[in-house]
């Protein structure tokens, strides 16, 4: 856990301090649970929505920096299928955010060669949100750089149920049986299935605000992801903290169930 130490005015990784290396591997796909907007606002005696607005500014900063560092896919959890339970005023605000974000930021995203994608049950979003999403996807569709993938009205268990239904349909239509179902087939039918196979699963998952849970996000896709938790609230997350998260990733020993030294696996 990356914790803030007020005496030092510094975030310190409890497991040790790591240096970010430009030469070291940068995760190809980073997923983020952007948590802590409400607390950020409450700490300043502001309404919760002020935290979401500031959180949107962090999204801009982190998108640009991730793209600069060579990340190929940045998946951001912007609204979960459970978030409808929040007060109407807050839900309305969260549904307006993508409209404001895309309207203001798409020209810059085009300049940065970033392509927008939105995964989730879009059909349940209000019309103005759906229109803004469709516009942003269209305006950035020819960009060949980083994919900025928003999870909007997304829930991982619902996603898995939808994928299973599609797989079942495919089996019926091709006259096959259960034996034709494998991991690759399921992965293709998940909402990350639009990505090339090698980019579908995040290598690094970051969660801000000190909570250490997954909250129904990418349950299948994070099977081998490195997890990084920080107590920074999302509006306080910045370029330096992104680099610290990546530095931590660079210092992990990724084994995928094998042994430490690749030679030992032979
Ligand atoms: C969780 O913080 C955050 C959300 C539910 C919304 C995340 C949305 C943004 C960061 C803005 C997204 C921007 C775009 C462009 C769509 P919380 O409200 O649960 O915080 P709390 O746990 O402190 O209450």
Tab-separated table of C-alpha atoms and ligand atoms in Angstrom:
chain	number	residue	atom	x	y	z
A	1	UNK	CA	0.000	0.000	0.000
A	2	UNK	CA	1.243	3.462	-0.910
A	3	UNK	CA	0.561	5.650	2.119
A	4	UNK	CA	0.769	9.367	2.660
A	5	UNK	CA	3.108	10.527	5.420
A	6	UNK	CA	2.169	14.115	6.371
A	7	UNK	CA	5.399	14.706	8.354
A	8	UNK	CA	7.376	14.046	5.174
A	9	UNK	CA	4.666	15.387	2.838
A	10	UNK	CA	5.345	12.327	0.728
A	11	UNK	CA	3.715	9.111	-0.465
A	12	UNK	CA	5.758	6.098	0.591
A	13	UNK	CA	5.331	2.539	-0.518
A	14	UNK	CA	5.149	0.412	2.626
A	15	UNK	CA	7.033	-2.466	1.021
A	16	UNK	CA	9.982	-0.193	0.126
A	17	UNK	CA	10.710	2.717	-2.155
A	18	UNK	CA	11.011	1.973	-5.841
A	19	UNK	CA	12.375	4.107	-8.619
A	20	UNK	CA	10.353	4.325	-11.804
A	21	UNK	CA	12.456	3.353	-14.790
A	22	UNK	CA	11.731	4.648	-18.279
A	23	UNK	CA	13.564	1.569	-19.582
A	24	UNK	CA	11.709	-0.905	-17.364
A	25	UNK	CA	8.538	-2.613	-18.598
A	26	UNK	CA	5.464	-0.378	-18.659
A	27	UNK	CA	2.193	-2.305	-18.230
A	28	UNK	CA	0.485	-2.570	-21.599
A	29	UNK	CA	-2.954	-2.401	-20.006
A	30	UNK	CA	-3.664	-0.493	-16.783
A	31	UNK	CA	-7.091	-0.573	-15.124
A	32	UNK	CA	-8.086	1.904	-12.420
A	33	UNK	CA	-10.797	1.936	-9.753
A	34	UNK	CA	-11.050	5.691	-9.279
A	35	UNK	CA	-12.245	5.890	-5.696
A	36	UNK	CA	-12.372	8.678	-3.120
A	37	UNK	CA	-14.008	11.582	-4.958
A	38	UNK	CA	-16.707	11.932	-2.299
A	39	UNK	CA	-14.211	11.955	0.577
A	40	UNK	CA	-11.995	14.456	-1.231
A	41	UNK	CA	-14.970	16.831	-1.451
A	42	UNK	CA	-16.158	16.179	2.104
A	43	UNK	CA	-12.652	16.935	3.434
A	44	UNK	CA	-13.054	20.377	1.875
A	45	UNK	CA	-16.676	20.816	2.996
A	46	UNK	CA	-17.743	20.742	-0.640
A	47	UNK	CA	-20.658	18.794	-2.148
A	48	UNK	CA	-19.723	15.257	-3.296
A	49	UNK	CA	-20.149	16.219	-6.941
A	50	UNK	CA	-17.254	18.690	-6.609
A	51	UNK	CA	-15.083	15.626	-6.013
A	52	UNK	CA	-16.317	13.995	-9.217
A	53	UNK	CA	-15.592	17.189	-11.144
A	54	UNK	CA	-12.041	17.265	-9.787
A	55	UNK	CA	-11.803	13.531	-10.521
A	56	UNK	CA	-12.507	14.324	-14.142
A	57	UNK	CA	-9.468	16.629	-14.184
A	58	UNK	CA	-7.380	13.731	-12.844
A	59	UNK	CA	-8.686	11.564	-15.688
A	60	UNK	CA	-7.313	14.107	-18.173
A	61	UNK	CA	-3.900	14.242	-16.468
A	62	UNK	CA	-3.562	10.481	-16.138
A	63	UNK	CA	-4.734	9.824	-19.694
A	64	UNK	CA	-2.088	12.128	-21.121
A	65	UNK	CA	0.657	10.762	-18.915
A	66	UNK	CA	-0.216	7.102	-19.478
A	67	UNK	CA	-0.231	7.695	-23.215
A	68	UNK	CA	3.151	9.439	-23.006
A	69	UNK	CA	4.615	6.507	-21.049
A	70	UNK	CA	3.538	4.059	-23.760
A	71	UNK	CA	0.557	2.393	-22.064
A	72	UNK	CA	-1.600	0.757	-24.758
A	73	UNK	CA	-4.919	0.511	-22.896
A	74	UNK	CA	-6.187	2.514	-19.923
A	75	UNK	CA	-9.467	1.167	-18.521
A	76	UNK	CA	-11.224	3.451	-16.031
A	77	UNK	CA	-14.142	2.401	-13.816
A	78	UNK	CA	-16.351	5.492	-14.158
A	79	UNK	CA	-19.787	4.132	-13.194
A	80	UNK	CA	-20.785	0.701	-11.947
A	81	UNK	CA	-24.102	-1.084	-12.354
A	82	UNK	CA	-24.460	-0.568	-8.573
A	83	UNK	CA	-23.911	3.216	-8.698
A	84	UNK	CA	-27.579	3.824	-9.692
A	85	UNK	CA	-28.350	3.428	-5.968
A	86	UNK	CA	-26.760	6.845	-5.262
A	87	UNK	CA	-28.921	9.973	-4.826
A	88	UNK	CA	-30.537	11.111	-8.108
A	89	UNK	CA	-28.667	14.384	-8.048
A	90	UNK	CA	-25.312	12.601	-7.908
A	91	UNK	CA	-26.305	10.068	-10.599
A	92	UNK	CA	-27.437	12.928	-12.859
A	93	UNK	CA	-24.110	14.658	-12.330
A	94	UNK	CA	-22.164	11.478	-13.102
A	95	UNK	CA	-24.186	11.021	-16.295
A	96	UNK	CA	-23.385	14.592	-17.364
A	97	UNK	CA	-19.629	14.169	-16.724
A	98	UNK	CA	-18.852	12.127	-19.848
A	99	UNK	CA	-20.700	14.762	-21.906
A	100	UNK	CA	-18.563	17.586	-20.455
A	101	UNK	CA	-15.409	15.492	-20.578
A	102	UNK	CA	-15.765	14.421	-24.184
A	103	UNK	CA	-16.938	17.832	-25.416
A	104	UNK	CA	-13.978	19.588	-23.813
A	105	UNK	CA	-11.273	16.979	-24.175
A	106	UNK	CA	-11.803	15.135	-27.474
A	107	UNK	CA	-9.772	17.658	-29.548
A	108	UNK	CA	-6.824	17.072	-27.238
A	109	UNK	CA	-7.354	13.308	-27.375
A	110	UNK	CA	-7.282	13.490	-31.156
A	111	UNK	CA	-3.986	15.390	-30.944
A	112	UNK	CA	-2.647	12.709	-28.577
A	113	UNK	CA	-3.826	9.967	-30.980
A	114	UNK	CA	-5.973	8.409	-28.198
A	115	UNK	CA	-8.977	6.267	-29.157
A	116	UNK	CA	-12.067	6.270	-26.931
A	117	UNK	CA	-13.978	3.127	-26.156
A	118	UNK	CA	-16.837	2.679	-23.708
A	119	UNK	CA	-17.740	-0.708	-22.284
A	120	UNK	CA	-20.841	-1.366	-20.221
A	121	UNK	CA	-24.605	-1.524	-20.623
A	122	UNK	CA	-24.768	1.699	-22.651
A	123	UNK	CA	-28.412	1.203	-23.599
A	124	UNK	CA	-29.436	2.141	-20.034
A	125	UNK	CA	-27.576	5.451	-20.036
A	126	UNK	CA	-29.565	8.650	-20.569
A	127	UNK	CA	-29.835	9.739	-24.218
A	128	UNK	CA	-27.495	12.728	-23.829
A	129	UNK	CA	-24.779	10.499	-22.333
A	130	UNK	CA	-25.213	7.913	-25.078
A	131	UNK	CA	-24.970	10.633	-27.732
A	132	UNK	CA	-21.763	12.059	-26.226
A	133	UNK	CA	-20.243	8.579	-26.026
A	134	UNK	CA	-21.170	7.799	-29.639
A	135	UNK	CA	-19.727	11.136	-30.807
A	136	UNK	CA	-16.443	10.638	-28.949
A	137	UNK	CA	-16.041	7.107	-30.290
A	138	UNK	CA	-16.703	8.331	-33.834
A	139	UNK	CA	-14.357	11.338	-33.540
A	140	UNK	CA	-11.460	9.218	-32.273
A	141	UNK	CA	-12.054	6.017	-34.241
A	142	UNK	CA	-9.062	6.507	-36.576
A	143	UNK	CA	-6.612	7.148	-33.752
A	144	UNK	CA	-3.973	4.455	-33.460
A	145	UNK	CA	-2.438	5.249	-30.048
A	146	UNK	CA	-3.609	4.384	-26.558
A	147	UNK	CA	-7.177	3.148	-26.057
A	148	UNK	CA	-8.979	5.078	-23.303
A	149	UNK	CA	-11.604	2.582	-22.245
A	150	UNK	CA	-14.320	3.830	-19.887
A	151	UNK	CA	-16.341	1.283	-17.931
A	152	UNK	CA	-19.709	2.996	-17.767
A	153	UNK	CA	-22.683	1.186	-16.271
A	154	UNK	CA	-20.368	-1.794	-16.026
A	155	UNK	CA	-20.484	-4.765	-13.654
A	156	UNK	CA	-18.263	-7.782	-14.005
A	157	UNK	CA	-20.699	-10.503	-12.934
A	158	UNK	CA	-23.346	-9.169	-15.323
A	159	UNK	CA	-20.661	-9.073	-18.028
A	160	UNK	CA	-19.793	-12.724	-17.388
A	161	UNK	CA	-23.486	-13.712	-17.539
A	162	UNK	CA	-23.839	-11.886	-20.888
A	163	UNK	CA	-20.712	-13.602	-22.208
A	164	UNK	CA	-21.992	-17.041	-21.152
A	165	UNK	CA	-25.281	-16.375	-22.971
A	166	UNK	CA	-23.418	-15.384	-26.136
A	167	UNK	CA	-21.165	-18.425	-25.905
A	168	UNK	CA	-24.241	-20.650	-25.488
A	169	UNK	CA	-25.786	-19.027	-28.586
A	170	UNK	CA	-22.600	-19.584	-30.577
A	171	UNK	CA	-22.502	-23.247	-29.554
A	172	UNK	CA	-26.143	-23.700	-30.619
A	173	UNK	CA	-25.656	-21.904	-33.916
A	174	UNK	CA	-22.565	-23.875	-34.879
A	175	UNK	CA	-24.121	-27.195	-33.836
A	176	UNK	CA	-21.200	-27.812	-31.457
A	177	UNK	CA	-21.180	-28.918	-27.835
A	178	UNK	CA	-19.657	-27.906	-24.485
A	179	UNK	CA	-16.225	-29.126	-25.542
A	180	UNK	CA	-15.802	-26.225	-27.923
A	181	UNK	CA	-15.884	-23.762	-25.001
A	182	UNK	CA	-12.461	-22.662	-23.822
A	183	UNK	CA	-10.895	-19.648	-22.100
A	184	UNK	CA	-10.151	-17.891	-25.387
A	185	UNK	CA	-13.818	-18.157	-26.401
A	186	UNK	CA	-15.054	-16.684	-23.129
A	187	UNK	CA	-12.430	-13.910	-23.217
A	188	UNK	CA	-13.601	-12.947	-26.724
A	189	UNK	CA	-17.196	-12.527	-25.544
A	190	UNK	CA	-16.347	-10.337	-22.551
A	191	UNK	CA	-16.579	-6.568	-22.941
A	192	UNK	CA	-12.796	-6.383	-23.339
A	193	UNK	CA	-13.131	-8.752	-26.320
A	194	UNK	CA	-12.862	-5.796	-28.721
A	195	UNK	CA	-9.150	-5.549	-27.822
A	196	UNK	CA	-6.458	-7.723	-29.383
A	197	UNK	CA	-6.040	-10.869	-27.296
A	198	UNK	CA	-2.702	-9.835	-25.761
A	199	UNK	CA	-4.172	-6.552	-24.493
A	200	UNK	CA	-7.460	-7.759	-23.015
A	201	UNK	CA	-6.290	-8.416	-19.474
A	202	UNK	CA	-4.799	-5.570	-17.404
A	203	UNK	CA	-1.261	-6.182	-16.218
A	204	UNK	CA	-1.753	-3.654	-13.444
A	205	UNK	CA	-4.883	-2.742	-11.484
A	206	UNK	CA	-4.767	0.406	-9.364
A	207	UNK	CA	-7.302	1.343	-6.703
A	208	UNK	CA	-7.165	4.694	-4.957
A	209	UNK	CA	-8.550	5.857	-1.584
A	210	UNK	CA	-7.184	3.117	0.669
A	211	UNK	CA	-9.929	0.561	-0.024
A	212	UNK	CA	-8.572	-2.861	-0.877
A	213	UNK	CA	-11.336	-4.593	-2.804
A	214	UNK	CA	-12.265	-5.229	-6.410
A	215	UNK	CA	-15.937	-4.116	-6.362
A	216	UNK	CA	-17.154	-6.230	-9.271
A	217	UNK	CA	-14.532	-4.913	-11.708
A	218	UNK	CA	-12.945	-7.108	-14.417
A	219	UNK	CA	-13.164	-10.286	-12.325
A	220	UNK	CA	-12.114	-12.582	-15.164
A	221	UNK	CA	-9.539	-10.236	-16.678
A	222	UNK	CA	-7.528	-9.610	-13.478
A	223	UNK	CA	-6.700	-13.281	-12.882
A	224	UNK	CA	-2.956	-12.505	-13.147
A	225	UNK	CA	-2.924	-8.717	-12.731
A	226	UNK	CA	-0.627	-7.062	-10.263
A	227	UNK	CA	-2.723	-5.125	-7.747
A	228	UNK	CA	-1.673	-1.715	-6.486
A	229	UNK	CA	-3.466	0.103	-3.689
A	230	UNK	CA	-2.834	3.660	-2.586
A	231	UNK	CA	-4.510	5.757	0.048
A	232	UNK	CA	-4.401	8.790	-2.273
A	233	UNK	CA	-7.936	9.923	-3.114
A	234	UNK	CA	-8.606	9.912	-6.867
A	235	UNK	CA	-8.645	13.732	-7.244
A	236	UNK	CA	-5.164	13.771	-5.609
A	237	UNK	CA	-3.772	11.017	-7.835
A	238	UNK	CA	-1.266	12.460	-10.295
A	239	UNK	CA	1.506	11.736	-12.783
A	240	UNK	CA	4.059	11.020	-10.059
A	241	UNK	CA	1.776	8.531	-8.300
A	242	UNK	CA	1.111	6.810	-11.615
A	243	UNK	CA	4.865	6.419	-12.048
A	244	UNK	CA	5.172	5.051	-8.492
A	245	UNK	CA	2.429	2.502	-9.283
A	246	UNK	CA	4.346	1.463	-12.387
A	247	UNK	CA	7.619	1.357	-10.422
A	248	UNK	CA	5.955	-1.064	-8.021
A	249	UNK	CA	4.822	-3.175	-11.013
A	250	UNK	CA	8.384	-3.118	-12.360
A	251	UNK	CA	9.611	-4.610	-9.089
A	252	UNK	CA	7.134	-7.488	-8.941
A	253	UNK	CA	8.130	-11.015	-9.728
A	254	UNK	CA	5.452	-12.112	-12.198
A	255	UNK	CA	5.270	-15.893	-12.336
A	256	UNK	CA	1.832	-16.718	-13.762
A	257	UNK	CA	1.765	-19.853	-11.614
A	258	UNK	CA	5.245	-20.943	-12.736
A	259	UNK	CA	8.536	-20.727	-10.872
A	260	UNK	CA	10.546	-17.633	-10.078
A	261	UNK	CA	13.360	-18.189	-12.549
A	262	UNK	CA	12.074	-18.799	-16.070
A	263	UNK	CA	14.831	-21.411	-16.585
A	264	UNK	CA	13.364	-23.463	-13.707
A	265	UNK	CA	10.078	-23.723	-15.606
A	266	UNK	CA	11.674	-25.685	-18.478
B	1	LIG	C1	-15.889	6.763	-6.665
B	1	LIG	O1	-15.695	7.735	-5.677
B	1	LIG	C2	-16.021	7.403	-7.948
B	1	LIG	C3	-17.085	7.286	-8.783
B	1	LIG	C4	-18.263	6.451	-8.500
B	1	LIG	C5	-17.128	8.043	-10.029
B	1	LIG	C6	-15.849	8.091	-10.771
B	1	LIG	C7	-15.912	9.132	-11.781
B	1	LIG	C8	-14.918	9.994	-12.037
B	1	LIG	C9	-13.590	9.957	-11.408
B	1	LIG	C10	-15.065	11.004	-13.074
B	1	LIG	C11	-15.106	10.273	-14.360
B	1	LIG	C12	-14.884	11.082	-15.462
B	1	LIG	C13	-15.374	10.817	-16.679
B	1	LIG	C14	-14.781	11.535	-17.763
B	1	LIG	C15	-16.476	9.894	-16.958
B	1	LIG	P1	-16.753	7.844	-4.496
B	1	LIG	O2	-17.764	8.868	-4.881
B	1	LIG	O3	-17.303	6.496	-4.202
B	1	LIG	O4	-15.849	8.367	-3.336
B	1	LIG	P2	-16.059	8.071	-1.787
B	1	LIG	O5	-15.805	6.604	-1.606
B	1	LIG	O6	-15.020	8.931	-1.154
B	1	LIG	O7	-17.456	8.476	-1.443
